[in-house]
Amino acid sequence: MQRMGSVIGLKPADIAEYKRLHAAVWPGVLAKIADCNIRNYSIFLKEPENLLFAYFEYHGTDFAADSAKMAADPTTQDWWKVCGPMQEPLESRKEGEWWAEMEEVFHTD
């Protein structure tokens, strides 16, 4: 299992809608997350900075392949079309990233 964390900005005008959408995530999106070996997925909001922090645990063996499978899913693509415009990627993110990946520096069970 690999713990993953990432961060992105959220446009202030879209906070209420983003929360509403994520209070009732589309069933097809949830199914694809599970199908791609992702568990314990959480998104946290830090205001007033309007940063979203995502945490999940990856239980697969090929994250790149599972990420590609998720990206190819039509329902997930539609979800991203709704949520993506609400987000503000960090300028410091790596090439090809939307959510900026973060380094795990501490963990305890």
PDB file of C-alpha atoms in Angstrom:
ATOM      1  CA  MET A   1       0.000   0.000   0.000  1.00  0.00           C
ATOM      2  CA  GLN A   2       1.225   3.477  -0.851  1.00  0.00           C
ATOM      3  CA  ARG A   3      -0.096   6.629   0.841  1.00  0.00           C
ATOM      4  CA  MET A   4      -0.601   9.541  -1.554  1.00  0.00           C
ATOM      5  CA  GLY A   5      -1.181  13.230  -0.861  1.00  0.00           C
ATOM      6  CA  SER A   6      -1.764  16.113  -3.227  1.00  0.00           C
ATOM      7  CA  VAL A   7      -2.890  19.739  -3.123  1.00  0.00           C
ATOM      8  CA  ILE A   8      -4.690  22.205  -5.392  1.00  0.00           C
ATOM      9  CA  GLY A   9      -6.419  25.558  -5.030  1.00  0.00           C
ATOM     10  CA  LEU A  10     -10.177  26.050  -5.086  1.00  0.00           C
ATOM     11  CA  LYS A  11     -11.799  29.174  -6.497  1.00  0.00           C
ATOM     12  CA  PRO A  12     -13.584  31.035  -3.682  1.00  0.00           C
ATOM     13  CA  ALA A  13     -16.770  31.483  -5.684  1.00  0.00           C
ATOM     14  CA  ASP A  14     -17.040  27.698  -6.167  1.00  0.00           C
ATOM     15  CA  ILE A  15     -16.580  26.490  -2.580  1.00  0.00           C
ATOM     16  CA  ALA A  16     -20.278  25.870  -1.877  1.00  0.00           C
ATOM     17  CA  GLU A  17     -20.834  24.028  -5.167  1.00  0.00           C
ATOM     18  CA  TYR A  18     -17.679  21.945  -4.729  1.00  0.00           C
ATOM     19  CA  LYS A  19     -18.842  20.887  -1.260  1.00  0.00           C
ATOM     20  CA  ARG A  20     -22.325  20.089  -2.600  1.00  0.00           C
ATOM     21  CA  LEU A  21     -20.929  17.923  -5.392  1.00  0.00           C
ATOM     22  CA  HIS A  22     -18.626  16.031  -3.065  1.00  0.00           C
ATOM     23  CA  ALA A  23     -21.399  15.412  -0.551  1.00  0.00           C
ATOM     24  CA  ALA A  24     -23.015  13.253  -3.253  1.00  0.00           C
ATOM     25  CA  VAL A  25     -20.258  12.018  -5.570  1.00  0.00           C
ATOM     26  CA  TRP A  26     -21.597  10.260  -8.638  1.00  0.00           C
ATOM     27  CA  PRO A  27     -21.761   6.467  -8.110  1.00  0.00           C
ATOM     28  CA  GLY A  28     -19.813   5.798 -11.312  1.00  0.00           C
ATOM     29  CA  VAL A  29     -16.948   7.970 -10.087  1.00  0.00           C
ATOM     30  CA  LEU A  30     -16.852   6.126  -6.768  1.00  0.00           C
ATOM     31  CA  ALA A  31     -16.888   2.774  -8.578  1.00  0.00           C
ATOM     32  CA  LYS A  32     -13.979   3.780 -10.806  1.00  0.00           C
ATOM     33  CA  ILE A  33     -11.947   4.973  -7.803  1.00  0.00           C
ATOM     34  CA  ALA A  34     -12.381   1.529  -6.219  1.00  0.00           C
ATOM     35  CA  ASP A  35     -11.717  -0.216  -9.556  1.00  0.00           C
ATOM     36  CA  CYS A  36      -8.384   1.638  -9.766  1.00  0.00           C
ATOM     37  CA  ASN A  37      -7.204   0.271  -6.398  1.00  0.00           C
ATOM     38  CA  ILE A  38      -7.725   3.494  -4.439  1.00  0.00           C
ATOM     39  CA  ARG A  39      -9.051   3.310  -0.888  1.00  0.00           C
ATOM     40  CA  ASN A  40      -9.495   5.669   2.070  1.00  0.00           C
ATOM     41  CA  TYR A  41      -9.802   8.676  -0.241  1.00  0.00           C
ATOM     42  CA  SER A  42     -10.427  11.984   1.540  1.00  0.00           C
ATOM     43  CA  ILE A  43     -10.373  15.608   0.420  1.00  0.00           C
ATOM     44  CA  PHE A  44      -9.946  18.377   2.982  1.00  0.00           C
ATOM     45  CA  LEU A  45     -10.507  22.122   2.487  1.00  0.00           C
ATOM     46  CA  LYS A  46      -8.345  24.759   4.190  1.00  0.00           C
ATOM     47  CA  GLU A  47      -9.941  28.180   4.280  1.00  0.00           C
ATOM     48  CA  PRO A  48      -9.291  31.068   3.872  1.00  0.00           C
ATOM     49  CA  GLU A  49      -6.390  29.924   1.687  1.00  0.00           C
ATOM     50  CA  ASN A  50      -8.862  27.776  -0.279  1.00  0.00           C
ATOM     51  CA  LEU A  51      -6.533  24.823  -0.623  1.00  0.00           C
ATOM     52  CA  LEU A  52      -7.802  21.314  -1.182  1.00  0.00           C
ATOM     53  CA  PHE A  53      -5.693  18.504   0.272  1.00  0.00           C
ATOM     54  CA  ALA A  54      -6.354  14.992  -1.022  1.00  0.00           C
ATOM     55  CA  TYR A  55      -5.213  11.821   0.718  1.00  0.00           C
ATOM     56  CA  PHE A  56      -5.686   8.255  -0.456  1.00  0.00           C
ATOM     57  CA  GLU A  57      -4.146   4.840  -0.183  1.00  0.00           C
ATOM     58  CA  TYR A  58      -3.133   3.034  -3.375  1.00  0.00           C
ATOM     59  CA  HIS A  59      -3.368  -0.755  -3.111  1.00  0.00           C
ATOM     60  CA  GLY A  60      -2.408  -1.699  -6.662  1.00  0.00           C
ATOM     61  CA  THR A  61       0.873  -2.565  -8.365  1.00  0.00           C
ATOM     62  CA  ASP A  62       0.897  -0.126 -11.312  1.00  0.00           C
ATOM     63  CA  PHE A  63      -0.251   3.376 -10.379  1.00  0.00           C
ATOM     64  CA  ALA A  64       0.440   4.769 -13.872  1.00  0.00           C
ATOM     65  CA  ALA A  65      -1.774   2.110 -15.492  1.00  0.00           C
ATOM     66  CA  ASP A  66      -4.548   2.586 -12.942  1.00  0.00           C
ATOM     67  CA  SER A  67      -4.358   6.371 -13.387  1.00  0.00           C
ATOM     68  CA  ALA A  68      -4.645   5.937 -17.164  1.00  0.00           C
ATOM     69  CA  LYS A  69      -7.642   3.614 -16.689  1.00  0.00           C
ATOM     70  CA  MET A  70      -9.327   6.242 -14.538  1.00  0.00           C
ATOM     71  CA  ALA A  71      -8.556   9.023 -17.021  1.00  0.00           C
ATOM     72  CA  ALA A  72     -10.076   6.957 -19.868  1.00  0.00           C
ATOM     73  CA  ASP A  73     -13.374   6.441 -18.027  1.00  0.00           C
ATOM     74  CA  PRO A  74     -16.168   8.567 -19.592  1.00  0.00           C
ATOM     75  CA  THR A  75     -18.004   9.128 -16.286  1.00  0.00           C
ATOM     76  CA  THR A  76     -14.798  10.267 -14.592  1.00  0.00           C
ATOM     77  CA  GLN A  77     -14.067  12.562 -17.538  1.00  0.00           C
ATOM     78  CA  ASP A  78     -17.519  14.128 -17.150  1.00  0.00           C
ATOM     79  CA  TRP A  79     -16.922  14.567 -13.389  1.00  0.00           C
ATOM     80  CA  TRP A  80     -13.600  16.284 -14.077  1.00  0.00           C
ATOM     81  CA  LYS A  81     -15.307  18.610 -16.591  1.00  0.00           C
ATOM     82  CA  VAL A  82     -17.608  19.761 -13.775  1.00  0.00           C
ATOM     83  CA  CYS A  83     -15.021  19.960 -10.962  1.00  0.00           C
ATOM     84  CA  GLY A  84     -11.906  20.955 -12.906  1.00  0.00           C
ATOM     85  CA  PRO A  85     -12.927  24.552 -13.680  1.00  0.00           C
ATOM     86  CA  MET A  86     -13.490  25.129  -9.956  1.00  0.00           C
ATOM     87  CA  GLN A  87      -9.898  24.244  -9.155  1.00  0.00           C
ATOM     88  CA  GLU A  88      -6.753  26.373  -9.395  1.00  0.00           C
ATOM     89  CA  PRO A  89      -3.600  24.295  -9.906  1.00  0.00           C
ATOM     90  CA  LEU A  90      -0.514  25.464  -8.058  1.00  0.00           C
ATOM     91  CA  GLU A  91       2.097  27.206 -10.179  1.00  0.00           C
ATOM     92  CA  SER A  92       4.757  25.055  -8.488  1.00  0.00           C
ATOM     93  CA  ARG A  93       3.270  21.742  -9.675  1.00  0.00           C
ATOM     94  CA  LYS A  94       5.352  19.421 -11.842  1.00  0.00           C
ATOM     95  CA  GLU A  95       4.900  19.114 -15.577  1.00  0.00           C
ATOM     96  CA  GLY A  96       1.776  17.077 -16.335  1.00  0.00           C
ATOM     97  CA  GLU A  97       0.255  17.404 -12.856  1.00  0.00           C
ATOM     98  CA  TRP A  98      -3.146  18.941 -12.144  1.00  0.00           C
ATOM     99  CA  TRP A  99      -3.121  18.293  -8.383  1.00  0.00           C
ATOM    100  CA  ALA A 100       0.422  18.864  -7.081  1.00  0.00           C
ATOM    101  CA  GLU A 101       1.796  15.699  -5.517  1.00  0.00           C
ATOM    102  CA  MET A 102       3.243  15.990  -2.027  1.00  0.00           C
ATOM    103  CA  GLU A 103       6.049  14.099  -0.327  1.00  0.00           C
ATOM    104  CA  GLU A 104       5.172  12.063   2.742  1.00  0.00           C
ATOM    105  CA  VAL A 105       7.556  13.115   5.504  1.00  0.00           C
ATOM    106  CA  PHE A 106       5.951  11.352   8.468  1.00  0.00           C
ATOM    107  CA  HIS A 107       3.549   8.507   9.211  1.00  0.00           C
ATOM    108  CA  THR A 108       2.604   6.431  12.228  1.00  0.00           C
ATOM    109  CA  ASP A 109      -0.048   3.773  12.770  1.00  0.00           C
TER     110      ASP A 109
END
